[in-house]
Amino acid sequence: MKNTILVTGGAGYIGSHTCIALHQAGYEIVVYDNLSNSSREAINRVSHLIDQPLTFIEGDIRDAKALRQVFDAHQFFGVIHFAGLKAVGESVAKPLLYYNNNVSGTITLLEVMAEYDVKNLVFSSSATVYGDPETLPIDETAPRSCTNPYGQSKLTVEHILEDLAVSDTSWSLISLRYFNPVGAHPSGQIGEDPNDIPNNLMPYISQVTVGKLEKLSIFGNDYPTVDGTGVRDFIHVTDLAQGHVSALNYLEQLTSSRSPSDMAKSVGFLPINLGTGKGTSVLELVNAFTEVTGRDIPYQFTGRRAGDIASCYASADKAKVLLGWYAKLSVAEMCADTWRWQSMNPNGY
Ligand code: NAD
Ligand code: UD1
């Protein structure tokens, strides 16, 4: 039996897939989520897929008292911290909500972790912290800047983690910078379930394909890219989930190392990209989805979306060298698994 991990936001899209990967890797999991952007049904389905009840506690990361009860009841090796709000447009309209939830919530979590001497954290950061990149592919040393409150909240948490690591060298704080997570579990049982009309490309494409939305608007065809449409590094959510297992394995190896020459038991602040290293254009993704599903996807070109950048893809070398992790699944598999989830669950959970 491996260590026990607290998974904040574990009922959400990436968290639910990661719970399965953690279980398969032998970890004990406790999910803590306030269900503000997820449903209990995701927990039920994960329980079904792992063939045992998933330990779930409904609670908010801003509630220190509730968190202490969780830490009193379990001895954690570390925390994977997914809990956060993630809609860029909403963050512009409600910045205080985003800073309160994502920044204050993380501070409260870190304070409780410190009280209980649990100092291993894997944080959900985003490629959005790179802003409009000067060079491609983007490596972890690239300058960081953000233009919206959501991005700022991720960048601010990164700064907090950096300061914390300097203040106390016993912390290991891995910041995983996700590129564009897409896809779903191959069972079709769990996947991304946007509350409203999707903002992101892949769920929009799949909802047009299933007939819930009429037509895809492609935001801009005049970018300096292969076909004029935006280029992104789409990564299958199950590959991403596996990246979290690799990050935890890495921390476990460090802490269990007995070699006298290898004194480092913590990593301080460690940012790592999780991407495939390959760029795919919006049009290429639409064409791949059409090919996989055999269905027509009506689309039109419209103007650029404010705040969008032309191209964004990762250098995935650091994850490979340090964690031994790399993304294995293709764009066709991302489309096939998205489509299985969407067609089996046209109305989500
Ligand atoms: P999601 O909304 O599906 O999952 C987040 C979960 O956190 C939800 O279940 C929600 O109910 C929970 N939550 C939110 N605020 C909470 C709080 N105060 N207390 C307890 N639970 C709370 O989002 P996701 O796509 O799974 O993203 C997970 C994390 O990864 C987020 O932090 C997000 O910002 C980050 N991220 C996501 C993407 C992406 O494209 N999906 C890209 C980069 C980074
Ligand atoms: C967006 C966010 C980013 C966040 C990420 C994951 C913005 C500016 N950026 O990234 O901060 O971390 O989601 O939640 O919102 N597209 C269309 N039509 C659509 C939707 C998207 O053409 O209906 C295009 C976009 O212009 C872009 C590409 O598809 O070129 C990918 O868009 P999206 O899925 O929203 O991701 P990002 O913009 O990369």
GROMACS .gro file of C-alpha atoms and ligand atoms in nm:
model
  432
    1MET     CA    1   0.000   0.000   0.000
    2LYS     CA    2   0.138   0.340  -0.100
    3ASN     CA    3   0.094   0.676   0.068
    4THR     CA    4  -0.230   0.866   0.116
    5ILE     CA    5  -0.287   1.175  -0.097
    6LEU     CA    6  -0.534   1.458  -0.045
    7VAL     CA    7  -0.682   1.557  -0.382
    8THR     CA    8  -0.847   1.899  -0.366
    9GLY     CA    9  -1.082   1.956  -0.660
   10GLY     CA   10  -1.078   1.581  -0.724
   11ALA     CA   11  -1.440   1.575  -0.847
   12GLY     CA   12  -1.352   1.801  -1.141
   13TYR     CA   13  -1.243   1.721  -1.495
   14ILE     CA   14  -0.869   1.667  -1.447
   15GLY     CA   15  -0.903   1.563  -1.082
   16SER     CA   16  -1.144   1.276  -1.153
   17HIS     CA   17  -0.911   1.131  -1.418
   18THR     CA   18  -0.615   1.171  -1.185
   19CYS     CA   19  -0.796   0.983  -0.906
   20ILE     CA   20  -0.816   0.681  -1.134
   21ALA     CA   21  -0.447   0.703  -1.226
   22LEU     CA   22  -0.352   0.743  -0.857
   23HIS     CA   23  -0.562   0.444  -0.759
   24GLN     CA   24  -0.406   0.233  -1.034
   25ALA     CA   25  -0.063   0.336  -0.909
   26GLY     CA   26  -0.156   0.211  -0.560
   27TYR     CA   27  -0.213   0.543  -0.380
   28GLU     CA   28  -0.485   0.591  -0.120
   29ILE     CA   29  -0.694   0.895  -0.209
   30VAL     CA   30  -0.909   1.140  -0.018
   31VAL     CA   31  -1.101   1.382  -0.239
   32TYR     CA   32  -1.194   1.724  -0.101
   33ASP     CA   33  -1.417   1.936  -0.324
   34ASN     CA   34  -1.696   2.189  -0.272
   35LEU     CA   35  -1.872   2.071  -0.592
   36SER     CA   36  -1.892   2.433  -0.713
   37ASN     CA   37  -1.803   2.317  -1.065
   38SER     CA   38  -1.859   1.942  -1.050
   39SER     CA   39  -2.110   1.683  -0.944
   40ARG     CA   40  -2.134   1.392  -0.705
   41GLU     CA   41  -2.202   1.174  -1.007
   42ALA     CA   42  -1.837   1.212  -1.110
   43ILE     CA   43  -1.740   1.065  -0.771
   44ASN     CA   44  -1.989   0.778  -0.820
   45ARG     CA   45  -1.849   0.702  -1.162
   46VAL     CA   46  -1.488   0.708  -1.048
   47SER     CA   47  -1.589   0.473  -0.763
   48HIS     CA   48  -1.745   0.242  -1.020
   49LEU     CA   49  -1.436   0.254  -1.245
   50ILE     CA   50  -1.194   0.178  -0.960
   51ASP     CA   51  -1.434  -0.080  -0.818
   52GLN     CA   52  -1.438   0.064  -0.467
   53PRO     CA   53  -1.587   0.368  -0.297
   54LEU     CA   54  -1.377   0.680  -0.339
   55THR     CA   55  -1.332   0.864  -0.010
   56PHE     CA   56  -1.502   1.198  -0.068
   57ILE     CA   57  -1.543   1.496   0.163
   58GLU     CA   58  -1.753   1.792   0.052
   59GLY     CA   59  -1.575   2.106   0.165
   60ASP     CA   60  -1.412   2.431   0.066
   61ILE     CA   61  -1.036   2.496   0.064
   62ARG     CA   62  -1.105   2.836   0.222
   63ASP     CA   63  -1.253   2.664   0.528
   64ALA     CA   64  -0.951   2.601   0.753
   65LYS     CA   65  -1.161   2.435   1.022
   66ALA     CA   66  -1.303   2.179   0.780
   67LEU     CA   67  -0.956   2.118   0.634
   68ARG     CA   68  -0.813   2.055   0.982
   69GLN     CA   69  -1.076   1.788   1.041
   70VAL     CA   70  -0.959   1.616   0.721
   71PHE     CA   71  -0.593   1.641   0.825
   72ASP     CA   72  -0.683   1.512   1.174
   73ALA     CA   73  -0.846   1.205   1.022
   74HIS     CA   74  -0.573   1.111   0.773
   75GLN     CA   75  -0.197   1.107   0.755
   76PHE     CA   76  -0.112   1.253   0.417
   77PHE     CA   77   0.211   1.219   0.223
   78GLY     CA   78   0.110   1.516   0.012
   79VAL     CA   79  -0.160   1.716  -0.160
   80ILE     CA   80  -0.252   1.743  -0.525
   81HIS     CA   81  -0.424   2.077  -0.548
   82PHE     CA   82  -0.669   2.106  -0.838
   83ALA     CA   83  -0.935   2.310  -0.657
   84GLY     CA   84  -0.984   2.641  -0.830
   85LEU     CA   85  -1.203   2.838  -1.065
   86LYS     CA   86  -1.089   2.841  -1.426
   87ALA     CA   87  -1.308   3.049  -1.657
   88VAL     CA   88  -1.110   3.339  -1.802
   89GLY     CA   89  -1.414   3.552  -1.897
   90GLU     CA   90  -1.578   3.504  -1.558
   91SER     CA   91  -1.252   3.600  -1.388
   92VAL     CA   92  -1.257   3.935  -1.569
   93ALA     CA   93  -1.615   3.996  -1.449
   94LYS     CA   94  -1.554   3.866  -1.094
   95PRO     CA   95  -1.187   3.919  -1.009
   96LEU     CA   96  -1.244   3.921  -0.631
   97LEU     CA   97  -1.411   3.581  -0.651
   98TYR     CA   98  -1.113   3.442  -0.844
   99TYR     CA   99  -0.847   3.588  -0.614
  100ASN     CA  100  -1.044   3.480  -0.310
  101ASN     CA  101  -1.100   3.126  -0.431
  102ASN     CA  102  -0.773   3.056  -0.608
  103VAL     CA  103  -0.524   3.263  -0.408
  104SER     CA  104  -0.676   3.292  -0.058
  105GLY     CA  105  -0.797   2.932  -0.083
  106THR     CA  106  -0.445   2.813  -0.165
  107ILE     CA  107  -0.297   3.016   0.122
  108THR     CA  108  -0.544   2.857   0.366
  109LEU     CA  109  -0.457   2.512   0.234
  110LEU     CA  110  -0.083   2.580   0.267
  111GLU     CA  111  -0.128   2.709   0.622
  112VAL     CA  112  -0.310   2.394   0.726
  113MET     CA  113  -0.050   2.177   0.550
  114ALA     CA  114   0.223   2.358   0.744
  115GLU     CA  115   0.037   2.302   1.074
  116TYR     CA  116   0.032   1.929   1.005
  117ASP     CA  117   0.385   1.921   0.863
  118VAL     CA  118   0.261   1.796   0.525
  119LYS     CA  119   0.500   1.969   0.288
  120ASN     CA  120   0.462   1.795  -0.048
  121LEU     CA  121   0.237   1.974  -0.293
  122VAL     CA  122   0.155   1.928  -0.660
  123PHE     CA  123  -0.017   2.243  -0.784
  124SER     CA  124  -0.231   2.285  -1.100
  125SER     CA  125  -0.071   2.572  -1.284
  126SER     CA  126  -0.122   2.662  -1.646
  127ALA     CA  127   0.065   2.756  -1.961
  128THR     CA  128  -0.132   3.078  -1.930
  129VAL     CA  129   0.146   3.200  -1.694
  130TYR     CA  130   0.371   3.236  -2.002
  131GLY     CA  131   0.144   3.502  -2.155
  132ASP     CA  132   0.237   3.566  -2.518
  133PRO     CA  133   0.559   3.363  -2.549
  134GLU     CA  134   0.868   3.518  -2.705
  135THR     CA  135   1.006   3.183  -2.822
  136LEU     CA  136   0.866   2.840  -2.902
  137PRO     CA  137   0.864   2.574  -2.774
  138ILE     CA  138   0.815   2.726  -2.429
  139ASP     CA  139   1.045   2.598  -2.157
  140GLU     CA  140   1.010   2.651  -1.785
  141THR     CA  141   1.260   2.938  -1.776
  142ALA     CA  142   1.051   3.154  -2.011
  143PRO     CA  143   0.935   3.491  -1.871
  144ARG     CA  144   0.593   3.492  -1.709
  145SER     CA  145   0.313   3.745  -1.746
  146CYS     CA  146  -0.064   3.736  -1.744
  147THR     CA  147  -0.339   3.954  -1.878
  148ASN     CA  148  -0.648   3.834  -1.693
  149PRO     CA  149  -0.740   3.766  -1.328
  150TYR     CA  150  -0.754   3.388  -1.378
  151GLY     CA  151  -0.398   3.385  -1.514
  152GLN     CA  152  -0.288   3.630  -1.244
  153SER     CA  153  -0.429   3.401  -0.976
  154LYS     CA  154  -0.214   3.113  -1.107
  155LEU     CA  155   0.094   3.333  -1.135
  156THR     CA  156   0.037   3.477  -0.787
  157VAL     CA  157   0.015   3.129  -0.639
  158GLU     CA  158   0.341   3.040  -0.816
  159HIS     CA  159   0.506   3.345  -0.657
  160ILE     CA  160   0.370   3.244  -0.316
  161LEU     CA  161   0.506   2.892  -0.361
  162GLU     CA  162   0.847   3.031  -0.462
  163ASP     CA  163   0.860   3.252  -0.150
  164LEU     CA  164   0.746   2.964   0.069
  165ALA     CA  165   1.021   2.738  -0.067
  166VAL     CA  166   1.280   3.004   0.012
  167SER     CA  167   1.146   3.057   0.364
  168ASP     CA  168   1.153   2.689   0.455
  169THR     CA  169   1.360   2.442   0.252
  170SER     CA  170   1.163   2.140   0.369
  171TRP     CA  171   0.880   2.216   0.125
  172SER     CA  172   0.852   2.035  -0.210
  173LEU     CA  173   0.623   2.241  -0.430
  174ILE     CA  174   0.581   2.112  -0.785
  175SER     CA  175   0.391   2.347  -1.012
  176LEU     CA  176   0.262   2.156  -1.312
  177ARG     CA  177   0.195   2.394  -1.600
  178TYR     CA  178  -0.072   2.228  -1.812
  179PHE     CA  179  -0.102   2.313  -2.178
  180ASN     CA  180  -0.445   2.237  -2.330
  181PRO     CA  181  -0.607   1.937  -2.160
  182VAL     CA  182  -0.867   1.757  -2.376
  183GLY     CA  183  -1.011   1.406  -2.414
  184ALA     CA  184  -1.180   1.179  -2.165
  185HIS     CA  185  -1.142   0.843  -1.994
  186PRO     CA  186  -1.154   0.567  -2.260
  187SER     CA  187  -1.456   0.411  -2.083
  188GLY     CA  188  -1.666   0.714  -2.181
  189GLN     CA  189  -1.784   0.731  -1.818
  190ILE     CA  190  -1.608   1.050  -1.712
  191GLY     CA  191  -1.507   1.360  -1.905
  192GLU     CA  192  -1.530   1.737  -1.923
  193ASP     CA  193  -1.876   1.867  -1.835
  194PRO     CA  194  -1.896   2.243  -1.887
  195ASN     CA  195  -2.179   2.411  -1.695
  196ASP     CA  196  -2.277   2.646  -1.968
  197ILE     CA  197  -2.185   2.710  -2.332
  198PRO     CA  198  -1.821   2.598  -2.347
  199ASN     CA  199  -1.546   2.858  -2.376
  200ASN     CA  200  -1.279   2.611  -2.479
  201LEU     CA  201  -1.234   2.465  -2.824
  202MET     CA  202  -1.264   2.088  -2.777
  203PRO     CA  203  -1.589   2.085  -2.578
  204TYR     CA  204  -1.731   2.335  -2.826
  205ILE     CA  205  -1.640   2.111  -3.119
  206SER     CA  206  -1.791   1.804  -2.953
  207GLN     CA  207  -2.115   1.986  -2.866
  208VAL     CA  208  -2.149   2.106  -3.226
  209THR     CA  209  -2.086   1.751  -3.347
  210VAL     CA  210  -2.351   1.604  -3.116
  211GLY     CA  211  -2.599   1.870  -3.232
  212LYS     CA  212  -2.625   2.070  -2.908
  213LEU     CA  213  -2.466   2.376  -3.067
  214GLU     CA  214  -2.521   2.493  -3.420
  215LYS     CA  215  -2.185   2.604  -3.548
  216LEU     CA  216  -1.827   2.650  -3.435
  217SER     CA  217  -1.680   2.998  -3.460
  218ILE     CA  218  -1.309   2.983  -3.535
  219PHE     CA  219  -1.156   3.289  -3.375
  220GLY     CA  220  -0.919   3.425  -3.637
  221ASN     CA  221  -0.765   3.286  -3.955
  222ASP     CA  222  -0.495   3.549  -3.996
  223TYR     CA  223  -0.243   3.433  -3.737
  224PRO     CA  224   0.114   3.369  -3.852
  225THR     CA  225   0.063   2.991  -3.826
  226VAL     CA  226   0.046   2.690  -4.059
  227ASP     CA  227  -0.311   2.773  -4.174
  228GLY     CA  228  -0.382   3.108  -4.008
  229THR     CA  229  -0.569   2.959  -3.709
  230GLY     CA  230  -0.434   2.948  -3.354
  231VAL     CA  231  -0.192   2.671  -3.260
  232ARG     CA  232  -0.206   2.494  -2.922
  233ASP     CA  233  -0.048   2.196  -2.748
  234PHE     CA  234  -0.347   1.968  -2.685
  235ILE     CA  235  -0.277   1.698  -2.430
  236HIS     CA  236  -0.492   1.396  -2.345
  237VAL     CA  237  -0.631   1.422  -1.992
  238THR     CA  238  -0.524   1.064  -1.909
  239ASP     CA  239  -0.164   1.150  -2.005
  240LEU     CA  240  -0.196   1.458  -1.787
  241ALA     CA  241  -0.331   1.246  -1.500
  242GLN     CA  242  -0.030   1.017  -1.534
  243GLY     CA  243   0.196   1.323  -1.508
  244HIS     CA  244   0.064   1.377  -1.153
  245VAL     CA  245   0.145   1.018  -1.058
  246SER     CA  246   0.497   1.067  -1.195
  247ALA     CA  247   0.536   1.389  -0.994
  248LEU     CA  248   0.431   1.210  -0.673
  249ASN     CA  249   0.656   0.912  -0.747
  250TYR     CA  250   0.941   1.159  -0.790
  251LEU     CA  251   0.871   1.317  -0.450
  252GLU     CA  252   0.841   0.975  -0.287
  253GLN     CA  253   1.177   0.866  -0.426
  254LEU     CA  254   1.340   1.180  -0.293
  255THR     CA  255   1.201   1.144   0.056
  256SER     CA  256   1.285   0.775   0.076
  257SER     CA  257   1.640   0.817  -0.056
  258ARG     CA  258   1.893   0.690   0.200
  259SER     CA  259   2.210   0.765   0.009
  260PRO     CA  260   2.432   0.994   0.221
  261SER     CA  261   2.559   1.167  -0.092
  262ASP     CA  262   2.204   1.250  -0.188
  263MET     CA  263   2.100   1.479   0.096
  264ALA     CA  264   1.824   1.669  -0.083
  265LYS     CA  265   1.490   1.550   0.046
  266SER     CA  266   1.286   1.831  -0.097
  267VAL     CA  267   1.271   2.011  -0.429
  268GLY     CA  268   1.177   2.362  -0.322
  269PHE     CA  269   0.970   2.523  -0.596
  270LEU     CA  270   0.981   2.315  -0.913
  271PRO     CA  271   0.786   2.424  -1.222
  272ILE     CA  272   0.729   2.156  -1.488
  273ASN     CA  273   0.542   2.179  -1.817
  274LEU     CA  274   0.291   1.909  -1.900
  275GLY     CA  275   0.241   1.916  -2.274
  276THR     CA  276   0.312   1.700  -2.575
  277GLY     CA  277   0.565   1.937  -2.729
  278LYS     CA  278   0.359   1.943  -3.051
  279GLY     CA  279   0.144   2.223  -3.182
  280THR     CA  280  -0.190   2.156  -3.353
  281SER     CA  281  -0.391   2.429  -3.522
  282VAL     CA  282  -0.761   2.488  -3.458
  283LEU     CA  283  -0.839   2.380  -3.813
  284GLU     CA  284  -0.622   2.068  -3.782
  285LEU     CA  285  -0.815   1.973  -3.466
  286VAL     CA  286  -1.150   2.028  -3.639
  287ASN     CA  287  -1.035   1.810  -3.930
  288ALA     CA  288  -0.907   1.537  -3.696
  289PHE     CA  289  -1.242   1.536  -3.512
  290THR     CA  290  -1.429   1.510  -3.843
  291GLU     CA  291  -1.212   1.219  -3.951
  292VAL     CA  292  -1.250   1.029  -3.624
  293THR     CA  293  -1.628   1.077  -3.596
  294GLY     CA  294  -1.719   1.075  -3.964
  295ARG     CA  295  -1.945   1.372  -3.894
  296ASP     CA  296  -1.961   1.712  -4.043
  297ILE     CA  297  -1.864   2.002  -3.816
  298PRO     CA  298  -2.014   2.328  -3.942
  299TYR     CA  299  -1.784   2.622  -3.876
  300GLN     CA  300  -1.727   2.982  -3.971
  301PHE     CA  301  -1.430   3.212  -3.936
  302THR     CA  302  -1.485   3.511  -3.709
  303GLY     CA  303  -1.254   3.774  -3.569
  304ARG     CA  304  -0.981   3.701  -3.317
  305ARG     CA  305  -1.085   3.652  -2.955
  306ALA     CA  306  -0.949   3.924  -2.726
  307GLY     CA  307  -0.650   3.805  -2.526
  308ASP     CA  308  -0.572   3.509  -2.756
  309ILE     CA  309  -0.220   3.439  -2.876
  310ALA     CA  310  -0.109   3.288  -3.207
  311SER     CA  311   0.086   2.984  -3.093
  312CYS     CA  312   0.161   2.804  -2.769
  313TYR     CA  313   0.334   2.469  -2.728
  314ALA     CA  314   0.557   2.318  -2.465
  315SER     CA  315   0.909   2.206  -2.438
  316ALA     CA  316   0.832   1.876  -2.266
  317ASP     CA  317   1.196   1.788  -2.195
  318LYS     CA  318   1.206   1.871  -1.825
  319ALA     CA  319   0.917   1.637  -1.744
  320LYS     CA  320   1.086   1.360  -1.939
  321VAL     CA  321   1.428   1.406  -1.781
  322LEU     CA  322   1.314   1.461  -1.421
  323LEU     CA  323   0.993   1.262  -1.394
  324GLY     CA  324   1.042   1.009  -1.675
  325TRP     CA  325   0.701   1.120  -1.802
  326TYR     CA  326   0.596   1.201  -2.155
  327ALA     CA  327   0.261   1.223  -2.332
  328LYS     CA  328   0.179   0.910  -2.530
  329LEU     CA  329  -0.165   0.966  -2.684
  330SER     CA  330  -0.228   1.117  -3.027
  331VAL     CA  331  -0.466   1.390  -3.137
  332ALA     CA  332  -0.683   1.118  -3.299
  333GLU     CA  333  -0.710   0.942  -2.961
  334MET     CA  334  -0.797   1.274  -2.793
  335CYS     CA  335  -1.081   1.319  -3.045
  336ALA     CA  336  -1.203   0.957  -3.022
  337ASP     CA  337  -1.220   0.965  -2.641
  338THR     CA  338  -1.384   1.309  -2.632
  339TRP     CA  339  -1.644   1.182  -2.877
  340ARG     CA  340  -1.714   0.862  -2.682
  341TRP     CA  341  -1.775   1.067  -2.365
  342GLN     CA  342  -1.987   1.328  -2.549
  343SER     CA  343  -2.202   1.079  -2.739
  344MET     CA  344  -2.257   0.853  -2.436
  345ASN     CA  345  -2.339   1.158  -2.217
  346PRO     CA  346  -2.491   1.422  -2.444
  347ASN     CA  347  -2.610   1.619  -2.141
  348GLY     CA  348  -2.304   1.558  -1.924
  349TYR     CA  349  -2.337   1.394  -1.582
  350NAD     P1  350  -1.277   2.175  -1.284
  350NAD     O1  351  -1.355   2.299  -1.262
  350NAD     O2  352  -1.340   2.064  -1.357
  350NAD     O3  353  -1.221   2.119  -1.144
  350NAD     C1  354  -1.191   2.203  -1.036
  350NAD     C2  355  -1.260   2.145  -0.912
  350NAD     O4  356  -1.231   2.229  -0.801
  350NAD     C3  357  -1.412   2.141  -0.927
  350NAD     O5  358  -1.457   2.012  -0.895
  350NAD     C4  359  -1.463   2.245  -0.826
  350NAD     O6  360  -1.586   2.208  -0.770
  350NAD     C5  361  -1.349   2.245  -0.724
  350NAD     N1  362  -1.334   2.369  -0.649
  350NAD     C6  363  -1.329   2.496  -0.698
  350NAD     N2  364  -1.313   2.583  -0.597
  350NAD     C7  365  -1.307   2.511  -0.482
  350NAD     C8  366  -1.292   2.544  -0.347
  350NAD     N3  367  -1.284   2.671  -0.306
  350NAD     N4  368  -1.289   2.444  -0.254
  350NAD     C9  369  -1.301   2.316  -0.292
  350NAD     N5  370  -1.317   2.278  -0.420
  350NAD    C10  371  -1.320   2.375  -0.515
  350NAD     O7  372  -1.140   2.219  -1.356
  350NAD     P2  373  -1.027   2.130  -1.421
  350NAD     O8  374  -1.030   2.153  -1.566
  350NAD     O9  375  -1.033   1.992  -1.368
  350NAD    O10  376  -0.900   2.206  -1.365
  350NAD    C11  377  -0.834   2.164  -1.246
  350NAD    C12  378  -0.726   2.266  -1.213
  350NAD    O11  379  -0.636   2.277  -1.323
  350NAD    C13  380  -0.779   2.409  -1.189
  350NAD    O12  381  -0.705   2.466  -1.085
  350NAD    C14  382  -0.751   2.479  -1.321
  350NAD    O13  383  -0.734   2.616  -1.304
  350NAD    C15  384  -0.623   2.412  -1.365
  350NAD     N6  385  -0.604   2.415  -1.510
  350NAD    C16  386  -0.701   2.368  -1.593
  350NAD    C17  387  -0.682   2.374  -1.732
  350NAD    C18  388  -0.790   2.322  -1.825
  350NAD    O14  389  -0.785   2.356  -1.944
  350NAD     N7  390  -0.887   2.244  -1.783
  350NAD    C19  391  -0.564   2.427  -1.786
  350NAD    C20  392  -0.466   2.472  -1.698
  350NAD    C21  393  -0.487   2.466  -1.560
  351UD1     C1  394  -0.787   2.916  -2.260
  351UD1     C2  395  -0.754   3.032  -2.171
  351UD1     C3  396  -0.642   2.992  -2.078
  351UD1     C4  397  -0.681   2.867  -1.998
  351UD1     C5  398  -0.721   2.757  -2.095
  351UD1     C6  399  -0.773   2.636  -2.023
  351UD1     C7  400  -0.813   3.237  -2.293
  351UD1     C8  401  -0.760   3.357  -2.363
  351UD1     N1  402  -0.721   3.148  -2.251
  351UD1     O1  403  -0.670   2.881  -2.334
  351UD1     O2  404  -0.613   3.097  -1.988
  351UD1     O3  405  -0.572   2.823  -1.918
  351UD1     O4  406  -0.823   2.804  -2.184
  351UD1     O5  407  -0.895   2.662  -1.962
  351UD1     O6  408  -0.932   3.220  -2.274
  351UD1     N2  409  -1.113   2.870  -3.031
  351UD1     C9  410  -1.197   2.891  -3.136
  351UD1     N3  411  -1.331   2.880  -3.116
  351UD1    C10  412  -1.385   2.849  -2.995
  351UD1    C11  413  -1.298   2.829  -2.886
  351UD1    C12  414  -1.162   2.842  -2.907
  351UD1     O7  415  -1.152   2.917  -3.247
  351UD1     O8  416  -1.508   2.841  -2.982
  351UD1    C13  417  -0.967   2.880  -3.053
  351UD1    C14  418  -0.898   2.986  -2.971
  351UD1     O9  419  -0.901   3.109  -3.040
  351UD1    C15  420  -0.757   2.927  -2.955
  351UD1    C16  421  -0.782   2.776  -2.955
  351UD1    O10  422  -0.911   2.756  -3.013
  351UD1    O11  423  -0.679   2.959  -3.067
  351UD1    C17  424  -0.783   2.715  -2.815
  351UD1    O12  425  -0.874   2.787  -2.735
  351UD1     P1  426  -0.916   2.738  -2.588
  351UD1    O13  427  -0.958   2.594  -2.592
  351UD1    O14  428  -1.013   2.835  -2.533
  351UD1    O15  429  -0.780   2.741  -2.506
  351UD1     P2  430  -0.675   2.861  -2.488
  351UD1    O16  431  -0.724   2.987  -2.549
  351UD1    O17  432  -0.544   2.809  -2.532
   0.00000   0.00000   0.00000
